[in-house]
Amino acid sequence: MSHDLTPFGYYVHVPFCARRCDYCAFATWTDRADLIDDYLRACRTDIERHVAAGAPPATSVFFGGGTPSLVPATALTDVLAAVPRTPDAEVTVECNPDTVTPELFAAYARAGVNRVSLGVQSMQPHVLHSLGRTHDVANVRAAAALARDTFPTFNLDVIYGGAGETLEDWRHTLQSVLALEPPHVSAYALTVEAGTPLADDAARHPDDDDQADKYLLATDLLRDAGLVWYEISNWARPGHECRHNWLYWSQGEYLGVGCAAHSHRDGRRWWNVRTPERYIDAVGAKRSTEAGAERLEPDARELEGLQLALRTRAGVPSGALPDDPELRSLVVVDDVVTTLTIEGRLLANEVALRLRHPASVAGSSKT
Ligand SMILES: C[S@@+](CC[C@H](N)C(=O)[O-])C[C@H]1O[C@@H](n2cnc3c(N)ncnc32)[C@H](O)[C@@H]1O
Ligand code: SF4
């Protein structure tokens, strides 16, 4: 890992999927495959312009979606070729298990991809079905074996709380996923996102207590398998943490390429137009791809930094939370940092509300 370079990430959004999952609110489309070539060409042109204007080399690149593995390998690797990279840059591609082939992964590896993230979600067929997924358990086993043989590291994404999923189903998913020996696992609580079919169907909404039980089971089984917790929903073998995601959690700088992608640079944040058509048009006409921008005031930025850090094993400076008996079982306080306990992780949003505004922390440390 380079330590002498300031980290800088490139996120490339690939907004195409074979089918939309009921719970998903990401900017993705299932009926626009005819745009794929133009869209990825526009991404490449956009990157070239940013690089000509001084964008630094990438310490990490992340192709996210949508389903990046749905587009032809060369279309994706042509985009990657336009990204200047440090020699040891982390390069991740999000893949759906039923799109993975040996040829696809071989092409990725030749182009410099060194990490894939597989959207496994569940290892129980009836749960996969209720989530509306297109892949089966055999697809997952084959894709994970190929990932292990091809790349130095890989991640498996799982979701808990799908309709009809029992605690035993979730245990089975975790055990089956761990049998694939992933160096990294992201385990997400199913979230009801506004505007999705799931949001309209209250009978399928997850139950808070059930989610908590499933989180606790995950913490036990993942830890016992040698995966170390490092962010609310993320566990890794030491050295296999996702460098790109650390950038987001540590308020690092990154360039978002493609529709709906977000960027952060020089204290400014901006986000791109939401649809692939508008993005292609903007790049073609040499117009800005931005839909909006903001600049955070220093206090707000610092508070946000604390909120993000609280969710990671880095924790927040001791003093950023009040010495309150109500928080005792939720945090571990030492002289330097305060981190969440497992119970605290379950109530991370509530604990974050107690973070003291940076100005008042600075004030209290003076007295
Ligand atoms: C941006 S998605 C793209 C990955 C890929 N298309 C897939 O679904 O396999 C990345 C991950 O976000 C998670 N995710 C998406 N929507 C979610 C939701 N509503 N609740 C919890 N996790 C979600 C899934 O685990 C998914 O693998
Ligand atoms: S495959 Fe992934 S990105 Fe596409 S709709 Fe499903 S969860 Fe969303």
PDB file of N, CA and C in Angstrom, residues 58-129:
ATOM      1  N   ALA A  58      -5.493   7.443  -9.263  1.00  0.00           N
ATOM      2  CA  ALA A  58      -6.366   6.731  -8.328  1.00  0.00           C
ATOM      3  C   ALA A  58      -5.555   5.825  -7.404  1.00  0.00           C
ATOM      4  N   THR A  59      -5.873   5.882  -6.125  1.00  0.00           N
ATOM      5  CA  THR A  59      -5.405   4.834  -5.217  1.00  0.00           C
ATOM      6  C   THR A  59      -6.471   3.735  -5.132  1.00  0.00           C
ATOM      7  N   SER A  60      -7.692   4.083  -5.570  1.00  0.00           N
ATOM      8  CA  SER A  60      -8.742   3.056  -5.658  1.00  0.00           C
ATOM      9  C   SER A  60      -9.718   3.428  -6.763  1.00  0.00           C
ATOM     10  N   VAL A  61     -10.244   2.397  -7.422  1.00  0.00           N
ATOM     11  CA  VAL A  61     -11.269   2.570  -8.462  1.00  0.00           C
ATOM     12  C   VAL A  61     -12.374   1.586  -8.106  1.00  0.00           C
ATOM     13  N   PHE A  62     -13.629   2.041  -8.237  1.00  0.00           N
ATOM     14  CA  PHE A  62     -14.747   1.166  -7.889  1.00  0.00           C
ATOM     15  C   PHE A  62     -15.813   1.269  -8.965  1.00  0.00           C
ATOM     16  N   PHE A  63     -16.075   0.164  -9.647  1.00  0.00           N
ATOM     17  CA  PHE A  63     -17.178   0.102 -10.606  1.00  0.00           C
ATOM     18  C   PHE A  63     -18.388  -0.442  -9.852  1.00  0.00           C
ATOM     19  N   GLY A  64     -19.398   0.427  -9.658  1.00  0.00           N
ATOM     20  CA  GLY A  64     -20.575   0.008  -8.893  1.00  0.00           C
ATOM     21  C   GLY A  64     -21.831   0.176  -9.713  1.00  0.00           C
ATOM     22  N   GLY A  65     -22.937  -0.333  -9.152  1.00  0.00           N
ATOM     23  CA  GLY A  65     -24.129  -0.292  -9.988  1.00  0.00           C
ATOM     24  C   GLY A  65     -25.403  -0.099  -9.232  1.00  0.00           C
ATOM     25  N   GLY A  66     -26.380  -0.535  -9.997  1.00  0.00           N
ATOM     26  CA  GLY A  66     -26.412  -1.328 -11.193  1.00  0.00           C
ATOM     27  C   GLY A  66     -25.557  -2.621 -11.153  1.00  0.00           C
ATOM     28  N   THR A  67     -25.357  -3.120 -12.349  1.00  0.00           N
ATOM     29  CA  THR A  67     -24.637  -4.382 -12.485  1.00  0.00           C
ATOM     30  C   THR A  67     -23.474  -4.215 -13.466  1.00  0.00           C
ATOM     31  N   PRO A  68     -22.307  -3.784 -12.971  1.00  0.00           N
ATOM     32  CA  PRO A  68     -21.164  -3.595 -13.874  1.00  0.00           C
ATOM     33  C   PRO A  68     -20.805  -4.860 -14.648  1.00  0.00           C
ATOM     34  N   SER A  69     -21.029  -6.026 -14.052  1.00  0.00           N
ATOM     35  CA  SER A  69     -20.634  -7.270 -14.725  1.00  0.00           C
ATOM     36  C   SER A  69     -21.584  -7.642 -15.874  1.00  0.00           C
ATOM     37  N   LEU A  70     -22.643  -6.847 -16.042  1.00  0.00           N
ATOM     38  CA  LEU A  70     -23.589  -7.114 -17.134  1.00  0.00           C
ATOM     39  C   LEU A  70     -23.058  -6.583 -18.468  1.00  0.00           C
ATOM     40  N   VAL A  71     -22.199  -5.579 -18.419  1.00  0.00           N
ATOM     41  CA  VAL A  71     -21.742  -4.959 -19.674  1.00  0.00           C
ATOM     42  C   VAL A  71     -20.533  -5.734 -20.199  1.00  0.00           C
ATOM     43  N   PRO A  72     -20.292  -5.692 -21.526  1.00  0.00           N
ATOM     44  CA  PRO A  72     -19.156  -6.445 -22.066  1.00  0.00           C
ATOM     45  C   PRO A  72     -17.853  -6.047 -21.377  1.00  0.00           C
ATOM     46  N   ALA A  73     -16.995  -7.048 -21.139  1.00  0.00           N
ATOM     47  CA  ALA A  73     -15.760  -6.786 -20.397  1.00  0.00           C
ATOM     48  C   ALA A  73     -14.939  -5.679 -21.042  1.00  0.00           C
ATOM     49  N   THR A  74     -14.848  -5.670 -22.368  1.00  0.00           N
ATOM     50  CA  THR A  74     -13.987  -4.667 -23.005  1.00  0.00           C
ATOM     51  C   THR A  74     -14.552  -3.259 -22.818  1.00  0.00           C
ATOM     52  N   ALA A  75     -15.875  -3.116 -22.801  1.00  0.00           N
ATOM     53  CA  ALA A  75     -16.467  -1.793 -22.605  1.00  0.00           C
ATOM     54  C   ALA A  75     -16.062  -1.259 -21.235  1.00  0.00           C
ATOM     55  N   LEU A  76     -16.049  -2.153 -20.243  1.00  0.00           N
ATOM     56  CA  LEU A  76     -15.681  -1.730 -18.893  1.00  0.00           C
ATOM     57  C   LEU A  76     -14.169  -1.508 -18.769  1.00  0.00           C
ATOM     58  N   THR A  77     -13.375  -2.399 -19.346  1.00  0.00           N
ATOM     59  CA  THR A  77     -11.917  -2.258 -19.183  1.00  0.00           C
ATOM     60  C   THR A  77     -11.385  -1.073 -19.996  1.00  0.00           C
ATOM     61  N   ASP A  78     -12.088  -0.676 -21.062  1.00  0.00           N
ATOM     62  CA  ASP A  78     -11.697   0.547 -21.777  1.00  0.00           C
ATOM     63  C   ASP A  78     -11.846   1.770 -20.869  1.00  0.00           C
ATOM     64  N   VAL A  79     -12.881   1.773 -20.053  1.00  0.00           N
ATOM     65  CA  VAL A  79     -13.062   2.877 -19.103  1.00  0.00           C
ATOM     66  C   VAL A  79     -11.924   2.837 -18.075  1.00  0.00           C
ATOM     67  N   LEU A  80     -11.653   1.649 -17.570  1.00  0.00           N
ATOM     68  CA  LEU A  80     -10.590   1.525 -16.565  1.00  0.00           C
ATOM     69  C   LEU A  80      -9.251   2.017 -17.131  1.00  0.00           C
ATOM     70  N   ALA A  81      -9.003   1.736 -18.401  1.00  0.00           N
ATOM     71  CA  ALA A  81      -7.722   2.119 -19.009  1.00  0.00           C
ATOM     72  C   ALA A  81      -7.528   3.638 -19.006  1.00  0.00           C
ATOM     73  N   ALA A  82      -8.632   4.383 -18.940  1.00  0.00           N
ATOM     74  CA  ALA A  82      -8.519   5.852 -18.953  1.00  0.00           C
ATOM     75  C   ALA A  82      -8.193   6.415 -17.572  1.00  0.00           C
ATOM     76  N   VAL A  83      -8.239   5.570 -16.546  1.00  0.00           N
ATOM     77  CA  VAL A  83      -8.020   6.061 -15.180  1.00  0.00           C
ATOM     78  C   VAL A  83      -6.540   5.919 -14.821  1.00  0.00           C
ATOM     79  N   PRO A  84      -5.854   7.044 -14.576  1.00  0.00           N
ATOM     80  CA  PRO A  84      -4.467   6.925 -14.124  1.00  0.00           C
ATOM     81  C   PRO A  84      -4.459   6.329 -12.718  1.00  0.00           C
ATOM     82  N   ARG A  85      -3.571   5.355 -12.486  1.00  0.00           N
ATOM     83  CA  ARG A  85      -3.613   4.640 -11.210  1.00  0.00           C
ATOM     84  C   ARG A  85      -2.230   4.536 -10.581  1.00  0.00           C
ATOM     85  N   THR A  86      -2.178   4.538  -9.266  1.00  0.00           N
ATOM     86  CA  THR A  86      -0.918   4.227  -8.594  1.00  0.00           C
ATOM     87  C   THR A  86      -0.646   2.739  -8.822  1.00  0.00           C
ATOM     88  N   PRO A  87       0.617   2.313  -8.734  1.00  0.00           N
ATOM     89  CA  PRO A  87       0.936   0.925  -9.091  1.00  0.00           C
ATOM     90  C   PRO A  87       0.151  -0.104  -8.280  1.00  0.00           C
ATOM     91  N   ASP A  88      -0.177   0.231  -7.042  1.00  0.00           N
ATOM     92  CA  ASP A  88      -0.877  -0.756  -6.205  1.00  0.00           C
ATOM     93  C   ASP A  88      -2.339  -0.372  -5.972  1.00  0.00           C
ATOM     94  N   ALA A  89      -2.919   0.378  -6.902  1.00  0.00           N
ATOM     95  CA  ALA A  89      -4.314   0.822  -6.712  1.00  0.00           C
ATOM     96  C   ALA A  89      -5.250  -0.380  -6.561  1.00  0.00           C
ATOM     97  N   GLU A  90      -6.220  -0.235  -5.664  1.00  0.00           N
ATOM     98  CA  GLU A  90      -7.283  -1.248  -5.522  1.00  0.00           C
ATOM     99  C   GLU A  90      -8.314  -0.984  -6.618  1.00  0.00           C
ATOM    100  N   VAL A  91      -8.669  -2.017  -7.374  1.00  0.00           N
ATOM    101  CA  VAL A  91      -9.659  -1.850  -8.459  1.00  0.00           C
ATOM    102  C   VAL A  91     -10.760  -2.905  -8.276  1.00  0.00           C
ATOM    103  N   THR A  92     -11.948  -2.435  -7.904  1.00  0.00           N
ATOM    104  CA  THR A  92     -13.070  -3.335  -7.591  1.00  0.00           C
ATOM    105  C   THR A  92     -14.153  -3.259  -8.668  1.00  0.00           C
ATOM    106  N   VAL A  93     -14.754  -4.402  -8.988  1.00  0.00           N
ATOM    107  CA  VAL A  93     -15.947  -4.418  -9.840  1.00  0.00           C
ATOM    108  C   VAL A  93     -17.061  -5.165  -9.096  1.00  0.00           C
ATOM    109  N   GLU A  94     -18.236  -4.536  -8.996  1.00  0.00           N
ATOM    110  CA  GLU A  94     -19.404  -5.222  -8.424  1.00  0.00           C
ATOM    111  C   GLU A  94     -19.983  -6.169  -9.464  1.00  0.00           C
ATOM    112  N   CYS A  95     -20.240  -7.405  -9.049  1.00  0.00           N
ATOM    113  CA  CYS A  95     -20.712  -8.423  -9.994  1.00  0.00           C
ATOM    114  C   CYS A  95     -21.938  -9.138  -9.440  1.00  0.00           C
ATOM    115  N   ASN A  96     -22.897  -9.417 -10.322  1.00  0.00           N
ATOM    116  CA  ASN A  96     -24.000 -10.297  -9.939  1.00  0.00           C
ATOM    117  C   ASN A  96     -23.591 -11.723 -10.296  1.00  0.00           C
ATOM    118  N   PRO A  97     -23.798 -12.680  -9.397  1.00  0.00           N
ATOM    119  CA  PRO A  97     -23.248 -14.027  -9.595  1.00  0.00           C
ATOM    120  C   PRO A  97     -23.625 -14.675 -10.924  1.00  0.00           C
ATOM    121  N   ASP A  98     -24.844 -14.401 -11.433  1.00  0.00           N
ATOM    122  CA  ASP A  98     -25.246 -15.083 -12.672  1.00  0.00           C
ATOM    123  C   ASP A  98     -24.702 -14.421 -13.936  1.00  0.00           C
ATOM    124  N   THR A  99     -23.876 -13.388 -13.783  1.00  0.00           N
ATOM    125  CA  THR A  99     -23.248 -12.784 -14.966  1.00  0.00           C
ATOM    126  C   THR A  99     -21.773 -13.185 -15.069  1.00  0.00           C
ATOM    127  N   VAL A 100     -21.287 -13.928 -14.078  1.00  0.00           N
ATOM    128  CA  VAL A 100     -19.850 -14.223 -14.002  1.00  0.00           C
ATOM    129  C   VAL A 100     -19.487 -15.414 -14.884  1.00  0.00           C
ATOM    130  N   THR A 101     -18.418 -15.242 -15.680  1.00  0.00           N
ATOM    131  CA  THR A 101     -17.869 -16.355 -16.467  1.00  0.00           C
ATOM    132  C   THR A 101     -16.347 -16.315 -16.312  1.00  0.00           C
ATOM    133  N   PRO A 102     -15.660 -17.441 -16.594  1.00  0.00           N
ATOM    134  CA  PRO A 102     -14.189 -17.424 -16.520  1.00  0.00           C
ATOM    135  C   PRO A 102     -13.605 -16.372 -17.464  1.00  0.00           C
ATOM    136  N   GLU A 103     -14.214 -16.200 -18.639  1.00  0.00           N
ATOM    137  CA  GLU A 103     -13.688 -15.228 -19.613  1.00  0.00           C
ATOM    138  C   GLU A 103     -13.806 -13.801 -19.065  1.00  0.00           C
ATOM    139  N   LEU A 104     -14.941 -13.517 -18.419  1.00  0.00           N
ATOM    140  CA  LEU A 104     -15.157 -12.169 -17.867  1.00  0.00           C
ATOM    141  C   LEU A 104     -14.080 -11.854 -16.828  1.00  0.00           C
ATOM    142  N   PHE A 105     -13.883 -12.769 -15.877  1.00  0.00           N
ATOM    143  CA  PHE A 105     -12.901 -12.510 -14.821  1.00  0.00           C
ATOM    144  C   PHE A 105     -11.481 -12.465 -15.389  1.00  0.00           C
ATOM    145  N   ALA A 106     -11.191 -13.289 -16.383  1.00  0.00           N
ATOM    146  CA  ALA A 106      -9.846 -13.265 -16.977  1.00  0.00           C
ATOM    147  C   ALA A 106      -9.601 -11.901 -17.629  1.00  0.00           C
ATOM    148  N   ALA A 107     -10.622 -11.369 -18.317  1.00  0.00           N
ATOM    149  CA  ALA A 107     -10.466 -10.049 -18.963  1.00  0.00           C
ATOM    150  C   ALA A 107     -10.294  -8.959 -17.905  1.00  0.00           C
ATOM    151  N   TYR A 108     -11.049  -9.058 -16.826  1.00  0.00           N
ATOM    152  CA  TYR A 108     -10.891  -8.075 -15.742  1.00  0.00           C
ATOM    153  C   TYR A 108      -9.455  -8.126 -15.199  1.00  0.00           C
ATOM    154  N   ALA A 109      -8.994  -9.324 -14.920  1.00  0.00           N
ATOM    155  CA  ALA A 109      -7.663  -9.460 -14.300  1.00  0.00           C
ATOM    156  C   ALA A 109      -6.582  -8.894 -15.230  1.00  0.00           C
ATOM    157  N   ARG A 110      -6.690  -9.182 -16.520  1.00  0.00           N
ATOM    158  CA  ARG A 110      -5.699  -8.657 -17.482  1.00  0.00           C
ATOM    159  C   ARG A 110      -5.683  -7.135 -17.464  1.00  0.00           C
ATOM    160  N   ALA A 111      -6.843  -6.521 -17.225  1.00  0.00           N
ATOM    161  CA  ALA A 111      -6.947  -5.059 -17.274  1.00  0.00           C
ATOM    162  C   ALA A 111      -6.538  -4.403 -15.953  1.00  0.00           C
ATOM    163  N   GLY A 112      -6.288  -5.202 -14.914  1.00  0.00           N
ATOM    164  CA  GLY A 112      -5.852  -4.616 -13.647  1.00  0.00           C
ATOM    165  C   GLY A 112      -6.885  -4.648 -12.529  1.00  0.00           C
ATOM    166  N   VAL A 113      -8.042  -5.263 -12.765  1.00  0.00           N
ATOM    167  CA  VAL A 113      -9.005  -5.436 -11.662  1.00  0.00           C
ATOM    168  C   VAL A 113      -8.379  -6.415 -10.663  1.00  0.00           C
ATOM    169  N   ASN A 114      -8.413  -6.051  -9.373  1.00  0.00           N
ATOM    170  CA  ASN A 114      -7.828  -6.957  -8.384  1.00  0.00           C
ATOM    171  C   ASN A 114      -8.777  -7.283  -7.231  1.00  0.00           C
ATOM    172  N   ARG A 115     -10.043  -6.914  -7.413  1.00  0.00           N
ATOM    173  CA  ARG A 115     -11.026  -7.211  -6.362  1.00  0.00           C
ATOM    174  C   ARG A 115     -12.402  -7.246  -7.011  1.00  0.00           C
ATOM    175  N   VAL A 116     -13.223  -8.242  -6.672  1.00  0.00           N
ATOM    176  CA  VAL A 116     -14.622  -8.208  -7.095  1.00  0.00           C
ATOM    177  C   VAL A 116     -15.507  -8.301  -5.860  1.00  0.00           C
ATOM    178  N   SER A 117     -16.696  -7.743  -5.994  1.00  0.00           N
ATOM    179  CA  SER A 117     -17.675  -7.783  -4.911  1.00  0.00           C
ATOM    180  C   SER A 117     -18.917  -8.468  -5.470  1.00  0.00           C
ATOM    181  N   LEU A 118     -19.243  -9.629  -4.928  1.00  0.00           N
ATOM    182  CA  LEU A 118     -20.352 -10.425  -5.474  1.00  0.00           C
ATOM    183  C   LEU A 118     -21.626 -10.190  -4.663  1.00  0.00           C
ATOM    184  N   GLY A 119     -22.712  -9.886  -5.365  1.00  0.00           N
ATOM    185  CA  GLY A 119     -23.997  -9.678  -4.692  1.00  0.00           C
ATOM    186  C   GLY A 119     -24.682 -11.006  -4.429  1.00  0.00           C
ATOM    187  N   VAL A 120     -24.310 -11.646  -3.336  1.00  0.00           N
ATOM    188  CA  VAL A 120     -24.831 -12.980  -2.995  1.00  0.00           C
ATOM    189  C   VAL A 120     -26.239 -12.861  -2.404  1.00  0.00           C
ATOM    190  N   GLN A 121     -26.369 -12.016  -1.438  1.00  0.00           N
ATOM    191  CA  GLN A 121     -27.625 -11.678  -0.718  1.00  0.00           C
ATOM    192  C   GLN A 121     -28.135 -12.807   0.168  1.00  0.00           C
ATOM    193  N   SER A 122     -28.268 -14.011  -0.331  1.00  0.00           N
ATOM    194  CA  SER A 122     -28.735 -15.114   0.522  1.00  0.00           C
ATOM    195  C   SER A 122     -28.269 -16.431  -0.085  1.00  0.00           C
ATOM    196  N   MET A 123     -28.162 -17.450   0.754  1.00  0.00           N
ATOM    197  CA  MET A 123     -27.849 -18.794   0.246  1.00  0.00           C
ATOM    198  C   MET A 123     -29.054 -19.703   0.427  1.00  0.00           C
ATOM    199  N   GLN A 124     -30.228 -19.112   0.715  1.00  0.00           N
ATOM    200  CA  GLN A 124     -31.462 -19.892   0.809  1.00  0.00           C
ATOM    201  C   GLN A 124     -32.320 -19.590  -0.416  1.00  0.00           C
ATOM    202  N   PRO A 125     -32.639 -20.612  -1.226  1.00  0.00           N
ATOM    203  CA  PRO A 125     -33.404 -20.343  -2.454  1.00  0.00           C
ATOM    204  C   PRO A 125     -34.695 -19.561  -2.220  1.00  0.00           C
ATOM    205  N   HIS A 126     -35.417 -19.889  -1.146  1.00  0.00           N
ATOM    206  CA  HIS A 126     -36.712 -19.182  -0.995  1.00  0.00           C
ATOM    207  C   HIS A 126     -36.496 -17.716  -0.631  1.00  0.00           C
ATOM    208  N   VAL A 127     -35.375 -17.410   0.043  1.00  0.00           N
ATOM    209  CA  VAL A 127     -35.092 -16.000   0.369  1.00  0.00           C
ATOM    210  C   VAL A 127     -34.637 -15.252  -0.893  1.00  0.00           C
ATOM    211  N   LEU A 128     -33.785 -15.898  -1.681  1.00  0.00           N
ATOM    212  CA  LEU A 128     -33.377 -15.289  -2.958  1.00  0.00           C
ATOM    213  C   LEU A 128     -34.615 -14.975  -3.795  1.00  0.00           C
ATOM    214  N   HIS A 129     -35.552 -15.897  -3.773  1.00  0.00           N
ATOM    215  CA  HIS A 129     -36.771 -15.712  -4.548  1.00  0.00           C
ATOM    216  C   HIS A 129     -37.563 -14.518  -4.011  1.00  0.00           C
TER     217      HIS A 129
END
